[in-house]
């Protein structure tokens, strides 16, 4: 070994995280690199369902309408639109994601089916 950093990570030329080529030969655009970084950050922020607790309740709105509300699941740790789609398909009801409040709302009284579906997906339910 004639060089000071021979065989260490300092001796290996840097590579692009996205395409795997040397950084001097990388053809990735700044937009592609930004999108890849956002995806890596989003995946790092995700929590597994077993570490989260969903709080389910029934709310009565005006004109005697009933809404099933799911709280306690953050948009940063979950894909709330995909989760809402699964719940809507299971319950056969419409619903919405209130992104500013990190809340899922389903039309109608679906407390038992929503809690069972969330348990099947691995979430703790309260």
CSV table of C-alpha atoms in Angstrom, one decimal:
chain,number,residue,atom,x,y,z
A,1,UNK,CA,0.0,0.0,0.0
A,2,UNK,CA,1.7,3.1,-1.2
A,3,UNK,CA,-1.1,5.6,-0.9
A,4,UNK,CA,-2.4,6.9,2.4
A,5,UNK,CA,-6.1,6.0,1.9
A,6,UNK,CA,-5.6,3.0,-0.2
A,7,UNK,CA,-8.5,0.5,0.3
A,8,UNK,CA,-10.7,2.9,2.3
A,9,UNK,CA,-13.9,4.6,1.2
A,10,UNK,CA,-11.8,7.8,0.7
A,11,UNK,CA,-10.0,6.0,-2.1
A,12,UNK,CA,-13.1,5.0,-4.0
A,13,UNK,CA,-14.5,7.6,-6.4
A,14,UNK,CA,-18.0,8.9,-5.5
A,15,UNK,CA,-21.0,7.4,-7.4
A,16,UNK,CA,-24.5,8.8,-8.1
A,17,UNK,CA,-27.1,7.4,-5.7
A,18,UNK,CA,-29.7,7.3,-8.4
A,19,UNK,CA,-28.1,5.8,-11.5
A,20,UNK,CA,-25.0,4.2,-9.9
A,21,UNK,CA,-22.5,5.7,-12.3
A,22,UNK,CA,-19.5,7.8,-11.3
A,23,UNK,CA,-20.5,11.4,-10.5
A,24,UNK,CA,-18.4,12.7,-13.3
A,25,UNK,CA,-20.3,10.5,-15.8
A,26,UNK,CA,-23.8,10.9,-14.2
A,27,UNK,CA,-26.5,12.1,-16.6
A,28,UNK,CA,-29.3,12.6,-14.0
A,29,UNK,CA,-31.0,16.0,-14.2
A,30,UNK,CA,-31.4,18.1,-11.1
A,31,UNK,CA,-35.2,17.5,-11.2
A,32,UNK,CA,-34.7,13.7,-11.2
A,33,UNK,CA,-32.2,14.0,-8.3
A,34,UNK,CA,-34.7,16.2,-6.4
A,35,UNK,CA,-37.6,13.7,-7.0
A,36,UNK,CA,-35.4,10.8,-5.9
A,37,UNK,CA,-34.4,12.7,-2.7
A,38,UNK,CA,-38.0,13.4,-1.9
A,39,UNK,CA,-38.9,9.8,-2.4
A,40,UNK,CA,-36.0,8.6,-0.1
A,41,UNK,CA,-37.1,11.2,2.5
A,42,UNK,CA,-40.8,10.1,2.3
A,43,UNK,CA,-39.8,6.4,2.6
A,44,UNK,CA,-37.6,7.2,5.6
A,45,UNK,CA,-40.4,9.1,7.4
A,46,UNK,CA,-42.9,6.2,7.0
A,47,UNK,CA,-43.7,4.2,10.1
A,48,UNK,CA,-44.8,0.6,10.2
A,49,UNK,CA,-48.4,0.2,11.1
A,50,UNK,CA,-47.6,-1.6,14.4
A,51,UNK,CA,-46.1,1.6,15.8
A,52,UNK,CA,-49.2,3.7,15.2
A,53,UNK,CA,-52.5,4.0,16.9
A,54,UNK,CA,-55.7,5.0,15.1
A,55,UNK,CA,-58.5,6.6,17.0
A,56,UNK,CA,-61.9,6.0,15.5
A,57,UNK,CA,-65.1,7.8,16.5
A,58,UNK,CA,-68.5,8.6,15.1
A,59,UNK,CA,-69.6,12.2,14.6
A,60,UNK,CA,-73.1,13.4,14.0
A,61,UNK,CA,-73.3,16.4,11.6
A,62,UNK,CA,-76.2,18.6,10.7
A,63,UNK,CA,-79.3,17.1,9.1
A,64,UNK,CA,-78.7,13.9,11.2
A,65,UNK,CA,-75.8,12.8,8.9
A,66,UNK,CA,-73.3,10.4,10.5
A,67,UNK,CA,-69.5,10.3,9.7
A,68,UNK,CA,-66.9,7.9,10.8
A,69,UNK,CA,-63.7,9.7,11.7
A,70,UNK,CA,-60.2,8.2,11.9
A,71,UNK,CA,-57.6,10.3,13.7
A,72,UNK,CA,-54.1,9.6,15.0
A,73,UNK,CA,-52.5,8.7,11.6
A,74,UNK,CA,-50.2,11.4,10.2
A,75,UNK,CA,-49.8,12.1,6.5
A,76,UNK,CA,-46.0,12.1,7.0
A,77,UNK,CA,-46.0,8.5,8.3
A,78,UNK,CA,-48.7,7.1,6.0
A,79,UNK,CA,-50.1,7.2,2.5
A,80,UNK,CA,-53.5,8.5,3.7
A,81,UNK,CA,-55.2,8.6,0.2
A,82,UNK,CA,-54.3,4.9,-0.4
A,83,UNK,CA,-55.5,4.0,3.1
A,84,UNK,CA,-58.8,5.8,2.5
A,85,UNK,CA,-59.3,3.9,-0.7
A,86,UNK,CA,-58.9,0.6,1.1
A,87,UNK,CA,-61.4,1.7,3.7
A,88,UNK,CA,-63.9,3.0,1.2
A,89,UNK,CA,-63.7,-0.3,-0.8
A,90,UNK,CA,-64.3,-2.3,2.4
A,91,UNK,CA,-67.2,-0.2,3.7
A,92,UNK,CA,-68.8,0.7,0.3
A,93,UNK,CA,-68.9,4.3,1.3
A,94,UNK,CA,-67.6,7.7,0.2
A,95,UNK,CA,-65.0,9.6,2.2
A,96,UNK,CA,-62.3,12.3,2.2
A,97,UNK,CA,-58.9,13.0,3.5
A,98,UNK,CA,-58.6,16.2,5.6
A,99,UNK,CA,-54.9,16.8,5.0
A,100,UNK,CA,-54.6,19.8,7.2
A,101,UNK,CA,-55.9,17.9,10.2
A,102,UNK,CA,-54.4,14.4,9.3
A,103,UNK,CA,-57.9,13.0,9.4
A,104,UNK,CA,-59.9,10.4,7.4
A,105,UNK,CA,-63.7,10.8,7.1
A,106,UNK,CA,-66.0,8.1,5.8
A,107,UNK,CA,-69.7,8.7,5.2
A,108,UNK,CA,-71.9,6.6,7.5
A,109,UNK,CA,-71.5,4.6,10.7
A,110,UNK,CA,-68.8,2.1,9.8
A,111,UNK,CA,-67.1,1.9,13.2
A,112,UNK,CA,-66.8,-1.9,13.4
A,113,UNK,CA,-65.7,-2.5,9.8
A,114,UNK,CA,-63.1,0.3,9.8
A,115,UNK,CA,-61.6,-0.9,13.1
A,116,UNK,CA,-61.4,-4.5,11.8
A,117,UNK,CA,-59.9,-3.4,8.5
A,118,UNK,CA,-57.2,-1.2,10.3
A,119,UNK,CA,-56.4,-4.1,12.6
A,120,UNK,CA,-56.0,-6.4,9.6
A,121,UNK,CA,-53.6,-3.9,8.1
A,122,UNK,CA,-51.6,-4.0,11.4
A,123,UNK,CA,-52.6,-0.7,13.0
A,124,UNK,CA,-53.4,-0.5,16.7
A,125,UNK,CA,-57.0,0.8,17.2
A,126,UNK,CA,-58.5,2.7,20.0
